[in-house]
Amino acid sequence: MAFELPPLPYAANALEPHMSANTFSFHHAKHHNAYVTNLNNLIKDTDLASKSLEEIIKAVAGDSAKAGVFNNAAQVWNHTFFWSSMKPGGGGKPSGDLLARIEKDLGGFDKFKEDFKNAAVTQFGSGWAWLVEEKGTLKITKTGNADTPMAHGQKALLTVDVWEHAYYLDYQNRRPDFVQAFLDHLANWDFAAANLKG
Ligand code: MN3
């Protein structure tokens, strides 16, 4: 069964003014959709065609002969995860167990914001910044291009896409402003808390 582009978890204009419907018309309808189409073409009539997206990513991670499959499968997963990492009226501060874990493992929520923003801003070229859990500890990481935490034994909790296509229409070259808006107005802490529990 071929993969399909999942719908956005909110209307395309629901995150305005922080992320515009115009950005979604390219980022979701064009970029994300292209990764789905490419992946389906690459796995057609292979033994990967019957596997789940997560199974495909883990099966081809680190295999240079399957880099095209990895890049497209991981980008399908990363983008679906990114849409859910945001919500209308998001941002602010997490609560409960997630906040306690951020305080214990990452030096407090203000330190988290500083370090997460730094990871996102200093990812050279295209990639992602992440809040992950690895061996029971929360960490902030960044990955290049399509790379994704599950390829490194980490559980993703929250992400921001820092490919230029994620912010250029709304922020041009101002990646720090985009990441600040993500933290202040978009981050979906309910999603992150559910991922930590799950
Ligand atoms: Mn993207």
CSV table of C-alpha atoms and ligand atoms in Angstrom, one decimal:
chain,number,residue,atom,x,y,z
A,1,MET,CA,0.0,0.0,0.0
A,2,ALA,CA,1.4,3.3,-1.0
A,3,PHE,CA,2.0,6.1,1.5
A,4,GLU,CA,-0.3,9.1,1.5
A,5,LEU,CA,0.3,12.7,2.4
A,6,PRO,CA,-1.3,13.1,5.9
A,7,PRO,CA,-3.6,16.1,6.3
A,8,LEU,CA,-2.4,19.0,8.5
A,9,PRO,CA,-3.7,18.6,12.1
A,10,TYR,CA,-5.2,22.2,11.8
A,11,ALA,CA,-6.3,24.6,9.0
A,12,ALA,CA,-3.4,25.9,6.8
A,13,ASN,CA,-4.0,29.5,8.1
A,14,ALA,CA,-4.4,28.4,11.8
A,15,LEU,CA,-0.8,29.3,12.8
A,16,GLU,CA,-0.9,32.8,11.3
A,17,PRO,CA,0.8,35.2,11.7
A,18,HIS,CA,3.7,33.1,12.9
A,19,MET,CA,3.5,30.6,10.0
A,20,SER,CA,1.4,31.5,7.0
A,21,ALA,CA,-1.0,29.6,4.8
A,22,ASN,CA,1.3,30.5,1.9
A,23,THR,CA,4.2,28.7,3.6
A,24,PHE,CA,2.0,25.6,4.2
A,25,SER,CA,0.9,25.7,0.5
A,26,PHE,CA,4.5,25.0,-0.4
A,27,HIS,CA,5.9,23.2,2.7
A,28,HIS,CA,3.0,20.7,3.1
A,29,ALA,CA,1.4,20.6,-0.3
A,30,LYS,CA,4.6,20.6,-2.3
A,31,HIS,CA,7.7,19.7,-0.3
A,32,HIS,CA,6.1,17.1,2.1
A,33,ASN,CA,4.0,15.7,-0.8
A,34,ALA,CA,7.1,15.3,-3.0
A,35,TYR,CA,8.8,13.2,-0.3
A,36,VAL,CA,5.8,10.9,-0.2
A,37,THR,CA,5.7,10.6,-4.0
A,38,ASN,CA,9.5,10.0,-4.2
A,39,LEU,CA,9.3,7.4,-1.4
A,40,ASN,CA,6.5,5.5,-3.1
A,41,ASN,CA,8.4,5.4,-6.4
A,42,LEU,CA,11.6,4.2,-4.7
A,43,ILE,CA,10.0,1.3,-2.7
A,44,LYS,CA,7.5,0.2,-5.4
A,45,ASP,CA,7.9,-3.6,-6.1
A,46,THR,CA,10.7,-3.9,-3.4
A,47,ASP,CA,10.5,-5.8,-0.1
A,48,LEU,CA,10.2,-2.4,1.6
A,49,ALA,CA,6.8,-1.8,0.1
A,50,SER,CA,5.1,-3.8,2.8
A,51,LYS,CA,6.8,-2.2,5.7
A,52,SER,CA,5.7,0.7,7.9
A,53,LEU,CA,7.4,4.1,7.6
A,54,GLU,CA,9.3,3.6,10.9
A,55,GLU,CA,10.4,0.1,9.8
A,56,ILE,CA,11.7,1.5,6.5
A,57,ILE,CA,13.7,4.3,8.2
A,58,LYS,CA,15.3,1.9,10.6
A,59,ALA,CA,16.0,-0.8,7.9
A,60,VAL,CA,17.9,1.6,5.6
A,61,ALA,CA,19.5,4.0,8.1
A,62,GLY,CA,23.3,4.0,7.5
A,63,ASP,CA,23.0,2.1,4.2
A,64,SER,CA,24.6,4.4,1.7
A,65,ALA,CA,23.1,2.3,-1.2
A,66,LYS,CA,19.6,3.2,0.2
A,67,ALA,CA,20.3,6.9,0.9
A,68,GLY,CA,17.5,8.0,-1.3
A,69,VAL,CA,15.0,5.8,0.4
A,70,PHE,CA,16.2,7.0,3.8
A,71,ASN,CA,16.1,10.6,2.9
A,72,ASN,CA,12.6,10.5,1.6
A,73,ALA,CA,11.2,8.2,4.3
A,74,ALA,CA,12.8,10.2,7.1
A,75,GLN,CA,11.5,13.5,5.6
A,76,VAL,CA,8.0,12.1,5.3
A,77,TRP,CA,8.2,11.1,9.0
A,78,ASN,CA,10.0,14.3,10.1
A,79,HIS,CA,7.4,16.6,8.5
A,80,THR,CA,4.4,14.8,9.9
A,81,PHE,CA,6.1,15.0,13.3
A,82,PHE,CA,6.8,18.7,12.8
A,83,TRP,CA,3.2,19.6,12.0
A,84,SER,CA,2.1,18.0,15.3
A,85,SER,CA,5.0,19.7,17.1
A,86,MET,CA,3.0,23.0,16.6
A,87,LYS,CA,-0.5,24.1,17.4
A,88,PRO,CA,-2.6,27.3,17.3
A,89,GLY,CA,-2.0,29.2,20.6
A,90,GLY,CA,1.1,27.0,21.3
A,91,GLY,CA,4.3,28.0,22.9
A,92,GLY,CA,4.7,29.0,26.5
A,93,LYS,CA,5.7,26.4,29.1
A,94,PRO,CA,5.1,22.7,29.5
A,95,SER,CA,3.9,21.3,32.8
A,96,GLY,CA,3.8,18.2,34.9
A,97,ASP,CA,6.3,15.4,34.3
A,98,LEU,CA,7.7,16.9,31.1
A,99,LEU,CA,8.6,20.2,32.8
A,100,ALA,CA,10.1,18.3,35.8
A,101,ARG,CA,12.3,16.3,33.3
A,102,ILE,CA,13.4,19.4,31.5
A,103,GLU,CA,14.3,21.0,34.8
A,104,LYS,CA,16.2,17.9,35.9
A,105,ASP,CA,18.0,17.0,32.7
A,106,LEU,CA,18.3,20.3,30.9
A,107,GLY,CA,19.0,22.9,33.6
A,108,GLY,CA,15.6,24.5,33.7
A,109,PHE,CA,13.1,25.7,31.1
A,110,ASP,CA,14.8,29.0,30.4
A,111,LYS,CA,18.1,27.1,29.7
A,112,PHE,CA,16.2,24.7,27.5
A,113,LYS,CA,14.8,27.5,25.4
A,114,GLU,CA,18.3,29.1,25.1
A,115,ASP,CA,19.9,25.8,24.1
A,116,PHE,CA,17.1,24.6,21.8
A,117,LYS,CA,17.2,28.0,20.0
A,118,ASN,CA,21.0,27.7,19.8
A,119,ALA,CA,20.8,24.2,18.3
A,120,ALA,CA,18.3,25.4,15.7
A,121,VAL,CA,20.2,28.5,14.7
A,122,THR,CA,23.6,26.8,14.5
A,123,GLN,CA,22.5,23.8,12.5
A,124,PHE,CA,24.7,24.6,9.4
A,125,GLY,CA,22.6,24.4,6.2
A,126,SER,CA,19.4,22.3,6.2
A,127,GLY,CA,18.2,20.2,9.1
A,128,TRP,CA,16.2,20.0,12.3
A,129,ALA,CA,16.5,20.8,16.0
A,130,TRP,CA,15.0,18.3,18.4
A,131,LEU,CA,14.0,17.6,22.0
A,132,VAL,CA,14.6,13.9,22.4
A,133,GLU,CA,14.8,11.2,25.1
A,134,GLU,CA,17.8,8.9,25.0
A,135,LYS,CA,18.4,6.1,27.5
A,136,GLY,CA,16.0,7.8,30.0
A,137,THR,CA,17.5,11.3,29.7
A,138,LEU,CA,16.2,14.3,27.8
A,139,LYS,CA,18.6,15.9,25.3
A,140,ILE,CA,18.6,18.7,22.8
A,141,THR,CA,20.0,17.6,19.4
A,142,LYS,CA,20.3,18.8,15.9
A,143,THR,CA,20.4,16.7,12.7
A,144,GLY,CA,21.4,17.6,9.1
A,145,ASN,CA,19.2,17.2,6.1
A,146,ALA,CA,16.8,14.3,6.6
A,147,ASP,CA,18.5,12.7,9.5
A,148,THR,CA,16.1,11.8,12.4
A,149,PRO,CA,16.4,10.7,16.0
A,150,MET,CA,15.0,7.2,15.5
A,151,ALA,CA,18.1,6.4,13.4
A,152,HIS,CA,20.2,7.0,16.5
A,153,GLY,CA,18.2,5.1,19.1
A,154,GLN,CA,16.5,8.3,20.4
A,155,LYS,CA,12.9,9.0,20.9
A,156,ALA,CA,11.7,12.3,19.4
A,157,LEU,CA,9.5,14.5,21.6
A,158,LEU,CA,9.4,17.8,19.7
A,159,THR,CA,11.1,19.3,16.6
A,160,VAL,CA,11.5,22.4,14.5
A,161,ASP,CA,12.4,22.3,10.8
A,162,VAL,CA,15.2,24.7,10.0
A,163,TRP,CA,15.4,24.1,6.3
A,164,GLU,CA,15.1,27.4,4.6
A,165,HIS,CA,11.8,26.3,3.0
A,166,ALA,CA,10.3,26.2,6.5
A,167,TYR,CA,10.7,29.9,7.1
A,168,TYR,CA,11.9,31.8,4.1
A,169,LEU,CA,8.5,33.1,2.9
A,170,ASP,CA,7.6,34.4,6.3
A,171,TYR,CA,11.0,35.4,7.8
A,172,GLN,CA,13.4,35.4,4.8
A,173,ASN,CA,16.9,34.9,6.3
A,174,ARG,CA,15.9,35.5,9.9
A,175,ARG,CA,16.1,32.0,11.2
A,176,PRO,CA,16.5,33.2,14.9
A,177,ASP,CA,13.2,35.1,14.7
A,178,PHE,CA,11.4,32.0,13.3
A,179,VAL,CA,12.8,29.8,16.0
A,180,GLN,CA,11.8,32.4,18.6
A,181,ALA,CA,8.3,32.4,17.2
A,182,PHE,CA,8.2,28.6,17.3
A,183,LEU,CA,9.1,28.7,21.0
A,184,ASP,CA,6.8,31.6,22.0
A,185,HIS,CA,3.7,30.9,19.9
A,186,LEU,CA,3.8,27.5,18.2
A,187,ALA,CA,5.4,24.7,20.2
A,188,ASN,CA,2.9,22.0,21.1
A,189,TRP,CA,3.9,20.9,24.6
A,190,ASP,CA,0.9,18.5,24.9
A,191,PHE,CA,2.3,16.6,21.9
A,192,ALA,CA,5.8,16.5,23.5
A,193,ALA,CA,4.3,15.2,26.8
A,194,ALA,CA,2.3,12.5,25.0
A,195,ASN,CA,5.5,11.4,23.2
A,196,LEU,CA,7.4,11.2,26.5
A,197,LYS,CA,4.7,9.0,28.0
A,198,GLY,CA,4.2,6.9,24.8
B,1,MN3,MN,10.7,21.0,5.6
